[in-house]
Amino acid sequence: MIGVEHFPIIVVVMSLLSAYTILVAGWFNRKACFPISLMTLIAQLSLAVLILHRAISAPIIYKIGGWMFPWGIVYVVDVLNAFVLLVILFIGVLCVIYGWKNLEKEIGQRKTVTFYVVLQLYITGLCGIVVTGDLFNLYVFLEIASLSSYALIASAGGRALKASFNYLVMGSIGACFYLLGVGFLYAVTGHLTMESVKEILPLLGYGNKMVQAAFVFILIGFSIKMALFPLHIWQPDAYSYAPSTVSALIAATSSKVSIYALMRVLLSVFTLDFITNYVGLDILICWIAAIGIIAGSLFAIMQRNIKRMLAYSSVSQIGYIMLGLGLTPLSPWGLVGAVAHILNHAIMKCCLFMSVGGFFHRLKLLDINNFNGLGRKMPWTSAFFTVAALSMIGVPPTTGFASKLFLLIASAEAAETVSSGYAFIAVLLLSSLLNLVYFWRVIERMYFIEPHPHHDISGSESGSKSKSGSGADGIPRAMLFSMFVLASSCIILGILWLTFVPQTIVHNLCAMFGLPQLSDMGTAAAAAAGVEAVGGR
Amino acid sequence: MIESLKPLLAILCPVIAAPLILISRNHPNLREFWTIISSFSLFAIVLSMAPTILSDGDIKCVLMHTMLENIDVAFKVDAFGEIFAITASSLWILVSFYSIGYMRSLNEHAQTRYYFCFCWAICGAIGVAMAGNLLTLFIFYEILTVSTYPLVIHEQSDEAISAGRKYLAYLMTAGCFLLAGVILTYHFAGTTDFSRGGIPGLLNAAKSASEVMPFVLLLCFMLGFMKSAWMPFHSWLPTAMIAPTPVSALLHAVAVVKAGAFGIVRTICFVFGTEAMNDSGLWIFTVSVASFTMIVASLFAIAQDNLKRRLAYSTISQLSYIIFGASLLWKEGVMGAMLHIPFHGYMKITLFLCAGAIAVITGKKNISEMAGIGRIIPVTMIAFTIGALGMCGLPPLCGFISKLFMCIGAWEWSSSSYMLALALLLIIIMSSFLDVLYFFPIIKTAFFEPAEPAEPAAAPPHKAAHGTATAEAKRVETSSALYLFMVIPLTITAIYSVVLFILFFLQPVAPDFLSLYIFKLAGKAAGVP
């Protein structure tokens, strides 16, 4: 029996080996790819659950090859990684199930084998980024994940090739920036392990220009990767031309992992102290995020293609996470909001892309103006879309409301020290109104506007309906299943986030990065209020 | 304070009914049966809480503890919440019956969606009534907003869709402001639990953050409770009158707008606290907003010819009475405001149900066409007259009592300044006078003007061929079982608004359940013996 401490490496290696197994197995029988891929992911998912369970009590530290601490590559899994790992694999499993019947139709039978191979490599890359505790190793996995995601996007052919090429150029620039930053850090510290770099940096002095340059390079590098507002230009094309499975998978995981990596580097390598005192970037990050939130939503309102709309909405939502990260030094709720939104946004956006994929699968619909009457035609898919959209708007009791609530509390607490905290409250609320604008016009069309008699949507219905083993809405049951799981988790998790269930994770998180505990904050505020009330009388 | 599961059971009634309605969408009778059964059980549960509240104090029910310190998702039904819950749940029964008559007579489409959303709207309203803290209130407030949207645009015409957009634009914005208010309150006070006399330390903490912060907080709440349609943020309400009449009746005269007015009274009395409102001078803001709306909305109402629109403006004006009464800060004023919530509910629903019945039975929507209508549908029009008299605050109707309390509350200000008290009184009287101005012409047209001779177009009712000629006019109301579904509920509410007036004076002798405990509850909530 292998102990839990080995699981981080197993998660990564399992996926890598499965990629080659699929290649060989697919050589003999194309049908074998899907079950192998699914089984691997489910196995990984169960490992991830065990890892999270263990990481809550104590972080797992795994030294590869038994090399001693500063020299070898080390995997460190604490609550944050374990949580993100779980999110990625959960989404991964559902995306693979979703693509089961749908993929062949979108990319053609010939490419399915390579598709599953690349998919597994992509998952390998993501898992690697998440579990590693080594700066350079992170770069390696980042490139594995990026390269395979270029291939995944390009698998649709046609315009996706150009989108993928754009992404390739931008992504490589981002990766280069990160590599430069890591190079600078290595030059001044002589180490690549996060833990050692973190220990040496204060000795060097945070005022060191090299360190600061490294910080900026890393920040920009990841900002490109995660499509933070002014650096998002590659993203809408990439999301909208990719096959639906890929859009759902990449939109939900790729940017989340980049933002996790940034979070990790900022908090575990540079530490909060550095960010606030030596660079003073925290409020700047918040403002960039705030502008991103609004701008992303405004761009989304301008779109007619639903996939592009969702892509721009992602730009806006990434802003939420960044805002939470930026507020972290001022309020622990910022970190909680950011981490919560990593999961919540992954679920919501994945569900949205999946249901849009469902519409596309059956009716070849992408233009929002043709959505009239969809609610009657595909009731289940539309219902899932609506639930996820309501969640994006932040209607309680959905996941979106939970993250919004946490971020609002963070902003209110930040307002004690910097007055722009009030501005962030306004931005968050305004953004949910903007979300309302662009999601509601879709919902309105789906349910309440009768289809035009001239371009009836049934006219464009593709003939393959009978072939694809259709479920309730004329799309494969596998697709509906994935959407159902995501849509229901939108509501279930929304309620769970408010309960005390995630409290252990949250407390662990705060303790890990030296933030004050949330409960302390609450009582402190209450005590302060009580004292003031007494004083006031 | 006692713990009980009753609030949870109450909220579960509509929540369970909703999926059942969806499932039985192909069996209209079964579908309506679910609505009726759940409305009755909801009312029974809500009413059974009243004696407990009167004897033992608030009923508490914690749904879940949250990660946020000092915030639970919890119900705490106090006397004030109970009043609103009783109002909403009792009227849901009547409106359910009325809906059956209305929707089937007009052969409306998407009736399943209608009943389904109705359930959720009631769930939202009851949740708002029973919420024990601001966060819980906000959650149900948002459920109410979202679930009423499909009802508002039920017709699905272009006009309805754009009305729905306006509705959402106003009310979701309101939701954002409310959320901001909730967060700021939590931030300053460390809790959002309602407490009699205000959340301790809230205004002091807010003031220490910034001088204008108390006002900003109040503004957040006022804008957040935009559902009460205070001017100049009222224009969504007349627009939303495009909805089917039962929707307008229950949601736009009772549940939705009352949730707004209820929220403002909650804010004034249970979040800020009347003393703090007085010390900070914030009451001047709410009083001026309310007075402005009371007068100006009545003036707008006079200009409307469409009956439902006129009623809508009347609602706007009457809701501000509630805000006005609470802002008077004196116990009597608050009591008047609390009483006005059920009283206005019963009277206004009578008026709306009448408007709907008139539209269905005679096909008339504008007041100018209603000449002589009193002879065709006498029962409906008498009920309408009763409701209208009550709106004007004339005895022997319950509207008189709530306005009387408000007048007493206004006069209490004479202890500080006679001019102020006189001005406040004058506002009430002037607004009541304006009410007379826009309601009496309707009554006059209906009863005392002769019907236009030879009106072949008007004689056949809207859809079906019931009651074809004026000769049979007398029996039009009873000519169809479906019409009875509409006429009986409105008769009940009309009679009940008279009964309430009588019961008020018979309080020492009459059993409390006849008045649905309203007087005792309001007295307890406002602190008037």
PDB file of N, CA, C and O in Angstrom, chain A residues 402-431:
ATOM      1  N   ALA A 402     -22.124  33.373  -3.504  1.00  0.00           N
ATOM      2  CA  ALA A 402     -21.161  33.156  -2.425  1.00  0.00           C
ATOM      3  C   ALA A 402     -19.882  33.927  -2.694  1.00  0.00           C
ATOM      4  O   ALA A 402     -19.399  34.676  -1.828  1.00  0.00           O
ATOM      5  N   SER A 403     -19.336  33.796  -3.921  1.00  0.00           N
ATOM      6  CA  SER A 403     -18.062  34.497  -4.158  1.00  0.00           C
ATOM      7  C   SER A 403     -18.265  36.003  -4.097  1.00  0.00           C
ATOM      8  O   SER A 403     -17.430  36.721  -3.572  1.00  0.00           O
ATOM      9  N   LYS A 404     -19.391  36.449  -4.634  1.00  0.00           N
ATOM     10  CA  LYS A 404     -19.654  37.891  -4.605  1.00  0.00           C
ATOM     11  C   LYS A 404     -19.699  38.383  -3.163  1.00  0.00           C
ATOM     12  O   LYS A 404     -19.138  39.420  -2.834  1.00  0.00           O
ATOM     13  N   LEU A 405     -20.358  37.599  -2.333  1.00  0.00           N
ATOM     14  CA  LEU A 405     -20.489  37.987  -0.924  1.00  0.00           C
ATOM     15  C   LEU A 405     -19.119  38.087  -0.261  1.00  0.00           C
ATOM     16  O   LEU A 405     -18.814  39.078   0.407  1.00  0.00           O
ATOM     17  N   PHE A 406     -18.270  37.073  -0.484  1.00  0.00           N
ATOM     18  CA  PHE A 406     -16.952  37.092   0.147  1.00  0.00           C
ATOM     19  C   PHE A 406     -16.149  38.302  -0.324  1.00  0.00           C
ATOM     20  O   PHE A 406     -15.520  38.989   0.468  1.00  0.00           O
ATOM     21  N   LEU A 407     -16.209  38.542  -1.644  1.00  0.00           N
ATOM     22  CA  LEU A 407     -15.415  39.653  -2.172  1.00  0.00           C
ATOM     23  C   LEU A 407     -15.940  40.984  -1.656  1.00  0.00           C
ATOM     24  O   LEU A 407     -15.165  41.905  -1.389  1.00  0.00           O
ATOM     25  N   LEU A 408     -17.262  41.070  -1.508  1.00  0.00           N
ATOM     26  CA  LEU A 408     -17.826  42.322  -0.994  1.00  0.00           C
ATOM     27  C   LEU A 408     -17.374  42.559   0.448  1.00  0.00           C
ATOM     28  O   LEU A 408     -17.006  43.679   0.815  1.00  0.00           O
ATOM     29  N   ILE A 409     -17.371  41.496   1.239  1.00  0.00           N
ATOM     30  CA  ILE A 409     -16.926  41.662   2.622  1.00  0.00           C
ATOM     31  C   ILE A 409     -15.458  42.067   2.638  1.00  0.00           C
ATOM     32  O   ILE A 409     -15.042  42.946   3.406  1.00  0.00           O
ATOM     33  N   ALA A 410     -14.675  41.432   1.750  1.00  0.00           N
ATOM     34  CA  ALA A 410     -13.260  41.792   1.666  1.00  0.00           C
ATOM     35  C   ALA A 410     -13.115  43.270   1.330  1.00  0.00           C
ATOM     36  O   ALA A 410     -12.327  43.988   1.943  1.00  0.00           O
ATOM     37  N   SER A 411     -13.897  43.749   0.366  1.00  0.00           N
ATOM     38  CA  SER A 411     -13.796  45.153  -0.023  1.00  0.00           C
ATOM     39  C   SER A 411     -14.181  46.057   1.136  1.00  0.00           C
ATOM     40  O   SER A 411     -13.543  47.086   1.381  1.00  0.00           O
ATOM     41  N   ALA A 412     -15.243  45.656   1.855  1.00  0.00           N
ATOM     42  CA  ALA A 412     -15.671  46.490   2.975  1.00  0.00           C
ATOM     43  C   ALA A 412     -14.585  46.557   4.035  1.00  0.00           C
ATOM     44  O   ALA A 412     -14.314  47.614   4.605  1.00  0.00           O
ATOM     45  N   GLU A 413     -13.925  45.421   4.268  1.00  0.00           N
ATOM     46  CA  GLU A 413     -12.854  45.445   5.264  1.00  0.00           C
ATOM     47  C   GLU A 413     -11.666  46.247   4.770  1.00  0.00           C
ATOM     48  O   GLU A 413     -11.010  46.944   5.541  1.00  0.00           O
ATOM     49  N   ALA A 414     -11.402  46.145   3.465  1.00  0.00           N
ATOM     50  CA  ALA A 414     -10.293  46.916   2.906  1.00  0.00           C
ATOM     51  C   ALA A 414     -10.581  48.406   3.012  1.00  0.00           C
ATOM     52  O   ALA A 414      -9.670  49.222   3.125  1.00  0.00           O
ATOM     53  N   ALA A 415     -11.861  48.760   2.980  1.00  0.00           N
ATOM     54  CA  ALA A 415     -12.229  50.173   3.014  1.00  0.00           C
ATOM     55  C   ALA A 415     -11.781  50.829   4.305  1.00  0.00           C
ATOM     56  O   ALA A 415     -11.675  52.052   4.377  1.00  0.00           O
ATOM     57  N   GLU A 416     -11.493  50.014   5.342  1.00  0.00           N
ATOM     58  CA  GLU A 416     -10.997  50.601   6.577  1.00  0.00           C
ATOM     59  C   GLU A 416      -9.650  51.258   6.366  1.00  0.00           C
ATOM     60  O   GLU A 416      -9.356  52.297   6.948  1.00  0.00           O
ATOM     61  N   THR A 417      -8.806  50.626   5.537  1.00  0.00           N
ATOM     62  CA  THR A 417      -7.464  51.166   5.359  1.00  0.00           C
ATOM     63  C   THR A 417      -7.346  52.050   4.118  1.00  0.00           C
ATOM     64  O   THR A 417      -6.738  53.100   4.173  1.00  0.00           O
ATOM     65  N   VAL A 418      -7.934  51.594   3.014  1.00  0.00           N
ATOM     66  CA  VAL A 418      -7.874  52.436   1.810  1.00  0.00           C
ATOM     67  C   VAL A 418      -9.301  52.749   1.370  1.00  0.00           C
ATOM     68  O   VAL A 418     -10.158  51.872   1.350  1.00  0.00           O
ATOM     69  N   SER A 419      -9.520  53.992   1.007  1.00  0.00           N
ATOM     70  CA  SER A 419     -10.896  54.391   0.708  1.00  0.00           C
ATOM     71  C   SER A 419     -11.391  53.762  -0.592  1.00  0.00           C
ATOM     72  O   SER A 419     -12.585  53.700  -0.829  1.00  0.00           O
ATOM     73  N   SER A 420     -10.455  53.266  -1.430  1.00  0.00           N
ATOM     74  CA  SER A 420     -10.929  52.693  -2.694  1.00  0.00           C
ATOM     75  C   SER A 420     -11.702  51.401  -2.475  1.00  0.00           C
ATOM     76  O   SER A 420     -12.309  50.883  -3.394  1.00  0.00           O
ATOM     77  N   GLY A 421     -11.672  50.884  -1.227  1.00  0.00           N
ATOM     78  CA  GLY A 421     -12.483  49.712  -0.924  1.00  0.00           C
ATOM     79  C   GLY A 421     -13.933  49.940  -1.288  1.00  0.00           C
ATOM     80  O   GLY A 421     -14.594  49.051  -1.830  1.00  0.00           O
ATOM     81  N   TYR A 422     -14.434  51.135  -1.044  1.00  0.00           N
ATOM     82  CA  TYR A 422     -15.826  51.433  -1.386  1.00  0.00           C
ATOM     83  C   TYR A 422     -16.027  51.365  -2.894  1.00  0.00           C
ATOM     84  O   TYR A 422     -17.061  50.925  -3.385  1.00  0.00           O
ATOM     85  N   ALA A 423     -14.997  51.824  -3.624  1.00  0.00           N
ATOM     86  CA  ALA A 423     -15.088  51.768  -5.085  1.00  0.00           C
ATOM     87  C   ALA A 423     -15.202  50.321  -5.548  1.00  0.00           C
ATOM     88  O   ALA A 423     -15.952  50.019  -6.474  1.00  0.00           O
ATOM     89  N   PHE A 424     -14.481  49.409  -4.866  1.00  0.00           N
ATOM     90  CA  PHE A 424     -14.534  48.011  -5.305  1.00  0.00           C
ATOM     91  C   PHE A 424     -15.907  47.415  -5.033  1.00  0.00           C
ATOM     92  O   PHE A 424     -16.394  46.594  -5.808  1.00  0.00           O
ATOM     93  N   ILE A 425     -16.537  47.841  -3.931  1.00  0.00           N
ATOM     94  CA  ILE A 425     -17.903  47.381  -3.677  1.00  0.00           C
ATOM     95  C   ILE A 425     -18.786  47.785  -4.854  1.00  0.00           C
ATOM     96  O   ILE A 425     -19.526  46.976  -5.411  1.00  0.00           O
ATOM     97  N   ALA A 426     -18.638  49.056  -5.246  1.00  0.00           N
ATOM     98  CA  ALA A 426     -19.453  49.559  -6.359  1.00  0.00           C
ATOM     99  C   ALA A 426     -19.164  48.769  -7.629  1.00  0.00           C
ATOM    100  O   ALA A 426     -20.087  48.394  -8.363  1.00  0.00           O
ATOM    101  N   VAL A 427     -17.863  48.502  -7.887  1.00  0.00           N
ATOM    102  CA  VAL A 427     -17.499  47.779  -9.108  1.00  0.00           C
ATOM    103  C   VAL A 427     -18.122  46.389  -9.120  1.00  0.00           C
ATOM    104  O   VAL A 427     -18.703  45.953 -10.118  1.00  0.00           O
ATOM    105  N   LEU A 428     -18.036  45.711  -7.976  1.00  0.00           N
ATOM    106  CA  LEU A 428     -18.583  44.351  -7.917  1.00  0.00           C
ATOM    107  C   LEU A 428     -20.078  44.354  -8.182  1.00  0.00           C
ATOM    108  O   LEU A 428     -20.607  43.501  -8.909  1.00  0.00           O
ATOM    109  N   LEU A 429     -20.762  45.320  -7.592  1.00  0.00           N
ATOM    110  CA  LEU A 429     -22.217  45.352  -7.767  1.00  0.00           C
ATOM    111  C   LEU A 429     -22.583  45.750  -9.189  1.00  0.00           C
ATOM    112  O   LEU A 429     -23.482  45.175  -9.800  1.00  0.00           O
ATOM    113  N   LEU A 430     -21.843  46.756  -9.712  1.00  0.00           N
ATOM    114  CA  LEU A 430     -22.099  47.166 -11.092  1.00  0.00           C
ATOM    115  C   LEU A 430     -21.884  45.992 -12.036  1.00  0.00           C
ATOM    116  O   LEU A 430     -22.654  45.771 -12.977  1.00  0.00           O
ATOM    117  N   SER A 431     -20.827  45.233 -11.752  1.00  0.00           N
ATOM    118  CA  SER A 431     -20.527  44.113 -12.635  1.00  0.00           C
ATOM    119  C   SER A 431     -21.652  43.086 -12.629  1.00  0.00           C
ATOM    120  O   SER A 431     -21.981  42.515 -13.679  1.00  0.00           O
TER     121      SER A 431
END
